[in-house]
Short mmCIF file of C-alpha atoms in Angstrom, two decimals:
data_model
loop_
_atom_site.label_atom_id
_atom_site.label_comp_id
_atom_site.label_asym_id
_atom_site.label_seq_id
_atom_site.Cartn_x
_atom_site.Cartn_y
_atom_site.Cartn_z
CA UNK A 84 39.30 122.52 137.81
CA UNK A 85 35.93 123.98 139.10
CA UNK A 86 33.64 125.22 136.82
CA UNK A 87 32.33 129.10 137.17
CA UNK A 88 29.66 131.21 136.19
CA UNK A 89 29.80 134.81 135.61
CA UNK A 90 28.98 137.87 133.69
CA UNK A 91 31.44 139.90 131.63
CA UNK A 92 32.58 142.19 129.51
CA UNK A 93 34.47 141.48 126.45
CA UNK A 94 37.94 143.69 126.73
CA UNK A 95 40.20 141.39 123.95
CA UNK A 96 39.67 139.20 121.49
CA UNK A 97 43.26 137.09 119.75
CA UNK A 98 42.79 134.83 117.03
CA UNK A 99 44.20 131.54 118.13
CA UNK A 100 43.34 129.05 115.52
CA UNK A 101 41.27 128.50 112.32
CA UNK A 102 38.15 128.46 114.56
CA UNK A 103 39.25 129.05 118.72
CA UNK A 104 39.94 133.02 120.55
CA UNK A 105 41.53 133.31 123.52
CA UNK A 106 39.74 136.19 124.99
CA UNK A 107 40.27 138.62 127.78
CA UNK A 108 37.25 139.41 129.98
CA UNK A 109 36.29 141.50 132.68
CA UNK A 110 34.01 139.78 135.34
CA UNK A 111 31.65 141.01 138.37
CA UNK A 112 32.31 137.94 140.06
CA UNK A 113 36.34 137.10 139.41
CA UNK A 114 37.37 140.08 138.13
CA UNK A 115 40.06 139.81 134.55
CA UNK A 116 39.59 136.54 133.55
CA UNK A 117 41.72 134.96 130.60
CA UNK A 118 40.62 132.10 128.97
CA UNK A 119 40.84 129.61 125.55
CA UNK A 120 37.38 129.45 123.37
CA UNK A 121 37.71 126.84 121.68
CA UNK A 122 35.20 127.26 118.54
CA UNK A 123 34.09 130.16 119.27
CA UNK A 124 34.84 132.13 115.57
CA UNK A 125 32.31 129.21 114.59
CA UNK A 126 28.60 130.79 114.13
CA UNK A 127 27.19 127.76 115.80
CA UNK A 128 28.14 126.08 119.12
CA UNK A 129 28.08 127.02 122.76
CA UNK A 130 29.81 130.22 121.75
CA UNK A 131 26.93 131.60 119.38
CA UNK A 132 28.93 134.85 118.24
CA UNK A 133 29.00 136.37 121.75
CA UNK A 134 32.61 137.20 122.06
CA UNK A 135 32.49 140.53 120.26
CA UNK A 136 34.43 142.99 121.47
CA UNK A 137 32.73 145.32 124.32
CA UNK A 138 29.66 142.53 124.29
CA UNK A 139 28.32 141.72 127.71
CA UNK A 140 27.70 138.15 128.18
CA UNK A 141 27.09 135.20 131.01
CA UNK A 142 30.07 132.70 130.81
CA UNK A 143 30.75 129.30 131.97
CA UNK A 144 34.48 128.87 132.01
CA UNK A 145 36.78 125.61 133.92
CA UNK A 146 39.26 127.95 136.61
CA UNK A 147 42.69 126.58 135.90
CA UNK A 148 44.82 126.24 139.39
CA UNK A 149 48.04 126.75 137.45
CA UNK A 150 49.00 129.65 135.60
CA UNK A 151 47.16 128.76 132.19
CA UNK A 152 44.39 130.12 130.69
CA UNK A 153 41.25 128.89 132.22
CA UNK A 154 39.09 127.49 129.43
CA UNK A 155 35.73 129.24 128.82
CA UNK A 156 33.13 126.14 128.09
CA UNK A 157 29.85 128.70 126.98
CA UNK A 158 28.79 132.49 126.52
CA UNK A 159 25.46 133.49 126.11
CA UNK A 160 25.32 136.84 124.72
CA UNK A 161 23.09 139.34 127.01
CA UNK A 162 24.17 142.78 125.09
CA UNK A 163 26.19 143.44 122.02
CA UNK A 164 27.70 146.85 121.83
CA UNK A 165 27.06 149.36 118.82
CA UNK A 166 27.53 152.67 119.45
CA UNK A 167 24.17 155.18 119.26
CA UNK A 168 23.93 156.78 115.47
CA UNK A 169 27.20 155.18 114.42
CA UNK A 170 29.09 157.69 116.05
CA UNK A 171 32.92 157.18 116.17
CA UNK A 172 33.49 159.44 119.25
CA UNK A 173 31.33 156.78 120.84
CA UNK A 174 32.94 154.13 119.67
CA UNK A 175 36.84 154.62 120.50
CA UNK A 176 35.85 155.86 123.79
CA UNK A 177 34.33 152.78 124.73
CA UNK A 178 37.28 150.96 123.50
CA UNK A 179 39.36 153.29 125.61
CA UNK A 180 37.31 151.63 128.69
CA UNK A 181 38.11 148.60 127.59
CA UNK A 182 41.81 149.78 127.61
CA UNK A 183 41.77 151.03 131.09
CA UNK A 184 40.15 147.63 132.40
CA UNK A 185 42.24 145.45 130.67
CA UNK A 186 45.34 147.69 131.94
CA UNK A 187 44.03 148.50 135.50
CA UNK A 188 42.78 145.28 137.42
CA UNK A 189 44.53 142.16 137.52
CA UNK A 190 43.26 138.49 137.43
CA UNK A 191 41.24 137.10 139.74
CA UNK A 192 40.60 140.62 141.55
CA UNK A 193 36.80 141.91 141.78
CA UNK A 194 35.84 144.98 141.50
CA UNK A 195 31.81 144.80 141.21
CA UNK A 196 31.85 148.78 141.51
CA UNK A 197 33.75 149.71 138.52
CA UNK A 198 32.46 146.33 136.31
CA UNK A 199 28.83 148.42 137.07
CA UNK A 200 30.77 151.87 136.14
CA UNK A 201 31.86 150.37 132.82
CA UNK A 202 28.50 148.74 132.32
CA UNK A 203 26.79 152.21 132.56
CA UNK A 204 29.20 153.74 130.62
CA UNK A 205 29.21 151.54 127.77
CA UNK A 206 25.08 151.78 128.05
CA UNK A 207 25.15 154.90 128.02
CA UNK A 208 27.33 155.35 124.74
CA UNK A 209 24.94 153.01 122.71
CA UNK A 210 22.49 155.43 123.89
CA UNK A 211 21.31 159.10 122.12
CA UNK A 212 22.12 162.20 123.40
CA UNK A 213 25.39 161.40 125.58
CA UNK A 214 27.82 163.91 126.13
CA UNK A 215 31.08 161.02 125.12
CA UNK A 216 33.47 163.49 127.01
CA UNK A 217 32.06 163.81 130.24
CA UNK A 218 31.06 160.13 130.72
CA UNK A 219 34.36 159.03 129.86
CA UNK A 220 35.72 161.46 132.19
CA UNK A 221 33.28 160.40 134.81
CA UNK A 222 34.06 156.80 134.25
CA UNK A 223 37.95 157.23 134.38
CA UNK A 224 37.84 159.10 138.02
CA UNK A 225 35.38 156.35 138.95
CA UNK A 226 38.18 153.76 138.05
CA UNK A 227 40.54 155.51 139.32
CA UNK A 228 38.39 155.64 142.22
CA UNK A 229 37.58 152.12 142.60
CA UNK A 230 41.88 151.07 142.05
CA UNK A 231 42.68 152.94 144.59
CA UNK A 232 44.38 155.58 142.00
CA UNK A 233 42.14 158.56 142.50
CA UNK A 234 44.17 161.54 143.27
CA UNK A 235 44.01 163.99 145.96
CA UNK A 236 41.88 167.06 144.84
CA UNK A 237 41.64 169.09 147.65
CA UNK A 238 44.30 168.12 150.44
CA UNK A 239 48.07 168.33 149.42
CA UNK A 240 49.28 164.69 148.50
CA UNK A 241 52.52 165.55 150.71
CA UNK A 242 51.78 166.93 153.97
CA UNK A 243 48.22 166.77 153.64
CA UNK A 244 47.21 169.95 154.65
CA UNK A 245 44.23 172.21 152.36
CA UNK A 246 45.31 173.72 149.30
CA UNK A 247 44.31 176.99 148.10
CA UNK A 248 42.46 176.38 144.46
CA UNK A 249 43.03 179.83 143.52
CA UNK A 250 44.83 180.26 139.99
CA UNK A 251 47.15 177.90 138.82
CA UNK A 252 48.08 174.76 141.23
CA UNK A 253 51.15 172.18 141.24
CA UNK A 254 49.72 168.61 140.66
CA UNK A 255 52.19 165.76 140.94
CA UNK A 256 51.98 162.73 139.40
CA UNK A 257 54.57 161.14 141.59
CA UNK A 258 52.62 162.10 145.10
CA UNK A 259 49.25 162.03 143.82
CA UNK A 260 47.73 164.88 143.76
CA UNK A 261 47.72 168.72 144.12
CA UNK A 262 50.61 169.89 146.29
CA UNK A 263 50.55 173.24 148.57
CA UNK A 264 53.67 175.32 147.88
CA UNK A 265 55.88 174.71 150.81
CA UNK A 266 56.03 171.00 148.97
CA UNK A 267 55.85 171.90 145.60
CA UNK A 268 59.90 173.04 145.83
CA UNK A 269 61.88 169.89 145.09
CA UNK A 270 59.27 167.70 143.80
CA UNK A 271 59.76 165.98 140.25
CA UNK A 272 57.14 165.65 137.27
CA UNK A 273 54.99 168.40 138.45
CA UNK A 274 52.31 170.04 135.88
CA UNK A 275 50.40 173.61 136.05
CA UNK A 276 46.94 172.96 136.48
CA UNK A 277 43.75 175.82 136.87
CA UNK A 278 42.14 176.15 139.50
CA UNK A 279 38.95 175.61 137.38
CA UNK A 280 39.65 172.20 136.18
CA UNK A 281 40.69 170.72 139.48
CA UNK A 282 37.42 172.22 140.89
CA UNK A 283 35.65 169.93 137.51
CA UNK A 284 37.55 166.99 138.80
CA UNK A 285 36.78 167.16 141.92
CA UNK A 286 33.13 167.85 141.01
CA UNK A 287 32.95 164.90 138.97
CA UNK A 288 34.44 162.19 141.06
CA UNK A 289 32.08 163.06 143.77
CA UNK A 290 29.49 162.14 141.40
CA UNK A 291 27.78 158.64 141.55
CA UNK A 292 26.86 159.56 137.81
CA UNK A 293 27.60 162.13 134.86
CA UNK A 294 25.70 165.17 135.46
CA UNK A 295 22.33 164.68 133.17
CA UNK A 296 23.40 168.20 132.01
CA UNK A 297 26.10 167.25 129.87
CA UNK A 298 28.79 167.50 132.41
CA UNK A 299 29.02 171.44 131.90
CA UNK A 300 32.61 170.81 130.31
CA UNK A 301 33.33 173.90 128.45
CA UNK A 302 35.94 172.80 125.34
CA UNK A 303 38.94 174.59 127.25
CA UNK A 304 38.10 173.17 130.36
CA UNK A 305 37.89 169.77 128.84
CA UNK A 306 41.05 170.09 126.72
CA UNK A 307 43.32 170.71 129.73
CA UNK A 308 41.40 168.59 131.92
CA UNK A 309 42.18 165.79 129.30
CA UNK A 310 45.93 166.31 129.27
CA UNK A 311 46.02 165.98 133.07
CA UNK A 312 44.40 162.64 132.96
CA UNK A 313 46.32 161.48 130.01
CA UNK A 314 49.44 162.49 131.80
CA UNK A 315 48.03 160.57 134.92
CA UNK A 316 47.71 157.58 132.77
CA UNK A 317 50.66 157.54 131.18
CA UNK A 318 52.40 157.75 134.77
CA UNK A 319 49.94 154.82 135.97
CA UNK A 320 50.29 152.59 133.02
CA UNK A 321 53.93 153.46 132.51
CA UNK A 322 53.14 154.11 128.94
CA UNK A 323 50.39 156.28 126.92
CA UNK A 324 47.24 154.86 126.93
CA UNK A 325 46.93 153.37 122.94
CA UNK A 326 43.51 154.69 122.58
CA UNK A 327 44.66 158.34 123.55
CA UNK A 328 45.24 159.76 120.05
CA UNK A 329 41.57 158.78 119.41
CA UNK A 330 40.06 160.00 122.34
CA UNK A 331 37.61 163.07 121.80
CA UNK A 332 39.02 166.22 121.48
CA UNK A 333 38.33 169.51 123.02
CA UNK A 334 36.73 170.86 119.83
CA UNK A 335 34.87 167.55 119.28
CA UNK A 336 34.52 166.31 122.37
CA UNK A 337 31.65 168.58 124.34
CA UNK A 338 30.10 169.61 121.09
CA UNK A 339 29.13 166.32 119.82
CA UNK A 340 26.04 164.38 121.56
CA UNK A 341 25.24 161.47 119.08
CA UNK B 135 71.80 115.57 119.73
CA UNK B 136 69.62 116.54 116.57
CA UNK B 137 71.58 117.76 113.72
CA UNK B 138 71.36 121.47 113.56
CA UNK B 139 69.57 121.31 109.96
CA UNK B 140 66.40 119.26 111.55
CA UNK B 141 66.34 122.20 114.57
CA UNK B 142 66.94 125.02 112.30
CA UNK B 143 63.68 123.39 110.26
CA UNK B 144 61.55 123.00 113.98
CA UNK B 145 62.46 126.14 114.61
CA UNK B 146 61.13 127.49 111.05
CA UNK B 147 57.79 124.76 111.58
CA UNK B 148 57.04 125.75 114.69
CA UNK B 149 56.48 129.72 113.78
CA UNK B 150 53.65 128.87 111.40
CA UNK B 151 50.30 129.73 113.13
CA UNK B 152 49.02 126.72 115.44
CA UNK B 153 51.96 124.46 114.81
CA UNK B 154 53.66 123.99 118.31
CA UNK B 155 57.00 122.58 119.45
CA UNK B 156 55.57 118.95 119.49
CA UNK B 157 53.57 119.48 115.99
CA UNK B 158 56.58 121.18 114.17
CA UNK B 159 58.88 118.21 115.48
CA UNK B 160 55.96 115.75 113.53
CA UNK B 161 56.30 117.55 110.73
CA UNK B 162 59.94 118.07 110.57
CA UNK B 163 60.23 114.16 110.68
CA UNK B 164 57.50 113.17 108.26
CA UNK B 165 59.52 115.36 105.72
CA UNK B 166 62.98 113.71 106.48
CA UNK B 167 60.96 110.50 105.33
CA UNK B 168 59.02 111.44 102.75
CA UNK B 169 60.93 111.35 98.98
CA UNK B 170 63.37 114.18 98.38
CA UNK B 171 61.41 115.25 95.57
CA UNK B 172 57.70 115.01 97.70
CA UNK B 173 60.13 117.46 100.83
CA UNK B 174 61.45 119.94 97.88
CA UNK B 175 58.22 120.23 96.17
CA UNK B 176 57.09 121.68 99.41
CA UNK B 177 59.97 124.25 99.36
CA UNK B 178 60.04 125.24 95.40
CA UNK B 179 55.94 126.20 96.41
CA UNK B 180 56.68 128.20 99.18
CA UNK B 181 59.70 129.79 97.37
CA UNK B 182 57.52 129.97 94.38
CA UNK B 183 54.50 131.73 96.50
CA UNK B 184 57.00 134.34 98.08
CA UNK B 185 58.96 135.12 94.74
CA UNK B 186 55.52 135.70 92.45
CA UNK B 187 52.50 136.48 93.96
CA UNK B 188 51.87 140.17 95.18
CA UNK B 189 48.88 142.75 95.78
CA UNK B 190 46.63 143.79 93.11
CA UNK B 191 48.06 147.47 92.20
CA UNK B 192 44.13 148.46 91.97
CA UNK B 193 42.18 145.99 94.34
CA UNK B 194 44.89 144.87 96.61
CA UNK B 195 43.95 140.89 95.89
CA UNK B 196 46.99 138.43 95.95
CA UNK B 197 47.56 137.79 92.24
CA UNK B 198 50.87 136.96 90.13
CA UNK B 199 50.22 139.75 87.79
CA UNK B 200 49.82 143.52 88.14
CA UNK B 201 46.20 143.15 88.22
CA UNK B 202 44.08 139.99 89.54
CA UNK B 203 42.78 138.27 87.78
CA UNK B 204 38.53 139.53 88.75
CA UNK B 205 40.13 143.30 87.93
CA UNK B 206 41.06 142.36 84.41
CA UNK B 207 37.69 140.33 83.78
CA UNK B 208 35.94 142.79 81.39
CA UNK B 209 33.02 140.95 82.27
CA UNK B 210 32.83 142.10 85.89
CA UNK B 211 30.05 144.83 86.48
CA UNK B 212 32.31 147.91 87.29
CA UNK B 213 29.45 149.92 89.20
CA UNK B 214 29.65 148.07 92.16
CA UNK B 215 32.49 147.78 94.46
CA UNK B 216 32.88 145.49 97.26
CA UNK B 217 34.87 145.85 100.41
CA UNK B 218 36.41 142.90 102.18
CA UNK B 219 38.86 142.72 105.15
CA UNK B 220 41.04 139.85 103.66
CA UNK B 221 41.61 137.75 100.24
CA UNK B 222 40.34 135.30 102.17
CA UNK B 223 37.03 136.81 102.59
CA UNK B 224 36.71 137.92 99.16
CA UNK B 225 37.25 134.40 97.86
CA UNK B 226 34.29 133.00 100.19
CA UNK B 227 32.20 136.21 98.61
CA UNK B 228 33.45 134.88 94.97
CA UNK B 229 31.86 131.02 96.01
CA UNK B 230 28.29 131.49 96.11
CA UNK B 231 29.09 133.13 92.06
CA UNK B 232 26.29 135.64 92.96
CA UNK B 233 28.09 138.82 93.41
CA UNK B 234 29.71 139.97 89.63
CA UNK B 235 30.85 143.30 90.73
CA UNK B 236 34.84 144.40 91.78
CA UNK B 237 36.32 144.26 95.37
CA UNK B 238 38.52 146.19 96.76
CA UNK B 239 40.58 144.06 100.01
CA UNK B 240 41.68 146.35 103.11
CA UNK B 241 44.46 143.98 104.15
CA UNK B 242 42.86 144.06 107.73
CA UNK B 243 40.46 146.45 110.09
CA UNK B 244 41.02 149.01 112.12
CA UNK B 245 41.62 148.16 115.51
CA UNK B 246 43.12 150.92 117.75
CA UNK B 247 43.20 148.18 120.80
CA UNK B 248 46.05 146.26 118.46
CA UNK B 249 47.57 149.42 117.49
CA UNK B 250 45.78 148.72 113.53
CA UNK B 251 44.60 152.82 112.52
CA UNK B 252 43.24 153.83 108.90
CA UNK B 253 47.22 154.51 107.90
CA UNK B 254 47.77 150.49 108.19
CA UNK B 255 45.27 150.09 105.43
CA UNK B 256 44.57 150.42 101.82
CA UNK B 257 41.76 152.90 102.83
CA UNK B 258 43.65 155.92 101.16
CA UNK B 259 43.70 153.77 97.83
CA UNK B 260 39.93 152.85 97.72
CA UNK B 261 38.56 156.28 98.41
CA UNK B 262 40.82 157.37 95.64
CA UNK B 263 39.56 154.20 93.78
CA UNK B 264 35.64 155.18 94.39
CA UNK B 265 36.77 158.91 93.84
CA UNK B 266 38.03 158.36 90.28
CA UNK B 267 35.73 155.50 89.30
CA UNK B 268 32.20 154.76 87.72
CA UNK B 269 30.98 153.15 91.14
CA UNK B 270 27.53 153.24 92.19
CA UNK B 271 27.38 151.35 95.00
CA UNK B 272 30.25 150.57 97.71
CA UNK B 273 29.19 147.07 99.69
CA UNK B 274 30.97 147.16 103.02
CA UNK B 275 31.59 143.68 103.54
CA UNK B 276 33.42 143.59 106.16
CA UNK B 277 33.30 141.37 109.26
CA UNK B 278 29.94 141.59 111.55
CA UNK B 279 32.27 142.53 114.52
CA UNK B 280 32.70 145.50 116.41
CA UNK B 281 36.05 146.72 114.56
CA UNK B 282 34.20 145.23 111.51
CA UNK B 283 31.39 147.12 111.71
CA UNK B 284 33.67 150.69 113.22
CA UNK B 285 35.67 149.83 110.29
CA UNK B 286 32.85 150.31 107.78
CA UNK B 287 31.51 153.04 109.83
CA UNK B 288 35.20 154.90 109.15
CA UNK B 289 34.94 154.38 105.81
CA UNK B 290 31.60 155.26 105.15
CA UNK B 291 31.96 158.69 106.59
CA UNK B 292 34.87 159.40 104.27
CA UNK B 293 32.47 158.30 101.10
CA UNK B 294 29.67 160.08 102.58
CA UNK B 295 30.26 163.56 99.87
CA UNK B 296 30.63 160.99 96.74
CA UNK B 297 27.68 160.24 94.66
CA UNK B 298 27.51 156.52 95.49
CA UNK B 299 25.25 154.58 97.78
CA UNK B 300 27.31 152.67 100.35
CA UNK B 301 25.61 149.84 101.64
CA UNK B 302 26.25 146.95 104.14
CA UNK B 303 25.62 142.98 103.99
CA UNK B 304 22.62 141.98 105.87
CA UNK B 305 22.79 139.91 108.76
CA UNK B 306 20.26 137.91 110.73
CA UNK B 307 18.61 134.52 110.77
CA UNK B 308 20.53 131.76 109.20
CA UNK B 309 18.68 129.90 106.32
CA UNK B 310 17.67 126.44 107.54
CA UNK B 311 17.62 127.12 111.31
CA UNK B 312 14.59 127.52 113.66
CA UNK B 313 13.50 131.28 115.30
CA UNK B 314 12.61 129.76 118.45
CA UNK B 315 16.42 129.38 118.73
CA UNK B 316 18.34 132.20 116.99
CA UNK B 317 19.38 134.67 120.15
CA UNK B 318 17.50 138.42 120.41
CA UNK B 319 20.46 140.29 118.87
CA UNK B 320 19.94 138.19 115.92
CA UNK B 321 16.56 138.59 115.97
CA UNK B 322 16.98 142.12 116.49
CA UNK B 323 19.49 142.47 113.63
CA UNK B 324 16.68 140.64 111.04
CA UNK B 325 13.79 142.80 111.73
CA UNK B 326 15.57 145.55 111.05
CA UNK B 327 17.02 144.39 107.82
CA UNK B 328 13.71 142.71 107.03
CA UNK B 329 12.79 142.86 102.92
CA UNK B 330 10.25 143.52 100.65
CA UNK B 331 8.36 140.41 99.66
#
């Protein structure tokens, strides 16, 4: 067993005893990691409280070579998450990021690019003034993005060739992407999308960050953009996404900042 | 090779929380050599426990009666209202014999990651509870955690148009220990719930 050292994100928390977690976490360095606490619902010891949910924290944990849970030997808490002005948008959207680390990456596979993403993200929802729908928006294409997931926007996902955004365009979950209509025929699990909110995504995963603007997310723009990714998801994941019902919604979800 | 009673009773052992194949084996033979009457004493008080004890219809306690027994204390100060995750927690509120006021026990927190929303809960219950009552003051007592602390956040939002104050249990420094070692988010949390000398 060699002992690590890494900073992480908190995506799961199981009681396993009177006083010991096992605990999900998301690293820079390792990527998931899954480990036994032992102690650690104890206010005192090597744990010191610091495997909250969504807390970011530096952890010394033993790597297991066989297929148990590595056992996590310290966490020193860097940042506890609380949402800004104990708003609940804020809140079950950064437990939706949790979600979609916890369901996207495996074990033991870094991704330093979208462990920064969710950092940001999460930062920015303890923060004032966030627009909740656009950052979460912005940090799902990023994760998409970074897993290889991100779909074509502007090329059709079959034959590759440019698509004309005008109107209403096929988008298959199945290819990947927008399709041009010599593929669209005969294709399976194909949804309508405007022209408008493949132009948003498009916008916004070209973005390193959300646009300091507020994302300039209209509420209809948003609400169908929203169904398209939680269809995506759902085809990813191979189930909804359990944090979907709470996700912001196109009436709450551009107008609410705090 | 083990009579199908013992495995039936491993099998039953080793569902309990913590208790393992190995541990629930341990167990399963202490009690095949412990007295009959020691082995069915164990069984008339988990038979007894299952058959008699239920929720408090008003706080949602564990009690034998209709009400527990800190609802039917006429004693209890009936302005303030406190609000616990578990029994468990309300019982380590009821040690310290400070607090005289009424609970009201959410039988868990919400916790959308687990698939745990409001409709799990006895949430409905207390806002009817604080609706229809002579409450003051709601304490949200419920766990420091995240889903502790969204939890109370929920609930306080529903109470927010009722003429009580809803307040929260402070947090901070232990008594006894040393600042130089308490971390900055406890640090953080005591200044701002610092008091009045």
């Amino acid at each position: 067993m060699s002992s690590e050292k890494a900073t992480a994100i908190v995506l799961r928390v199981i009681e396993f005893s009177e006083t010991s977690s096992v605990v999900t976490l998301f690293t820079r360095e390792f990527g998931k990691v899954r480990g036994l606490a032992k102690g650690a619902r104890r206010p005192k010891g090597p744990f010191e409280s610091a495997l909250d949910l969504l807390a970011l924290c530096r952890i010394v944990f033993l790597r297991k070579s066989s297929d148990s849970l590595d056992l996590l030997t310290e966490a020193k808490l860097e940042r506890r998450f609380r949402p800004a002005g104990g708003n609940l948008s804020k809140l079950y959207a950064a437990y939706y990021v949790a979600e979609l680390l916890n369901e996207l990456t495996d074990d033991y596979d870094p991704h330093p690019g979208l462990f920064d993403a969710a950092d940001a993200t999460l930062v920015s929802f303890a923060s004032a003034g966030e627009d909740v729908a656009s950052a979460l928006v912005h940090f799902e294409l990023t994760a998409l993005r970074e897993t290889g997931h991100l779909p074509t926007l502007a090329a059709c996902a079959a034959c590759g060739r440019d698509v004309e955004a005008t109107g209403r365009v096929p988008f298959s979950q199945r290819a990947g992407g927008v399709l041009c209509k010599s593929c669209r025929s005969g294709q399976k699990q194909i949804i309508s999308v405007s022209s408008s909110v493949i132009a948003a995504l498009a916008r916004m995963a070209g973005e390193d960050r959300p646009s300091s603007s507020g994302g300039g997310l209209d509420a209809r723009t948003y609400g169908e953009l929203r169904g398209v990714l939680n269809h995506y998801w759902t085809h990813l994941m191979g189930r909804p996404a359990r944090m979907q019902r709470w996700l912001p919604t196109p009436v709450d979800g551009t107008s609410r900042t705090d | 090779m083990i009579s199908e009673s013992v495995t039936t009773l491993v099998d039953e052992l080793s569902k309990l929380p913590g208790i393992g194949k190995k541990s629930a084996e341990r167990l399963a033979y202490h009690l095949l050599r412990v007295h009959e009457s020691e082995a069915l004493a164990l069984a008339d008080a988990i038979r007894s426990v299952k058959e008699n004890v239920r929720y408090c219809r008003s706080c949602y306690n564990l009690t034998e009666h209709d009400e527990c027994e800190i609802c039917r204390d006429s004693k209890r100060d009936t302005t303030q209202l406190c609000v616990v995750e578990q029994p468990r927690d309300l019982i380590a509120l009821e040690q310290p014999g400070t607090y005289r006021g009424l609970y009201h026990v959410l039988l868990g927190r919400i916790a959308p990651l687990d698939g745990i929303g409001p409709e799990h809960l006895t949430i409905d219950a207390l806002v009817e509870r604080v609706r229809g009552g002579t409450f003051s003051e709601v304490i949200m007592a419920t766990n420091p955690t995240l889903e502790g602390d969204g939890t109370a956040l929920y609930i306080s939002n529903l109470l927010a148009d009722m003429p009580v104050s809803i307040t929260r249990l402070a947090r901070g420094i232990t008594s006894g220990s040393v600042l130089e070692f308490a971390n900055k988010e406890i640090l953080a949390d005591a200044l701002a719930g610092r008091q009045k000398l």
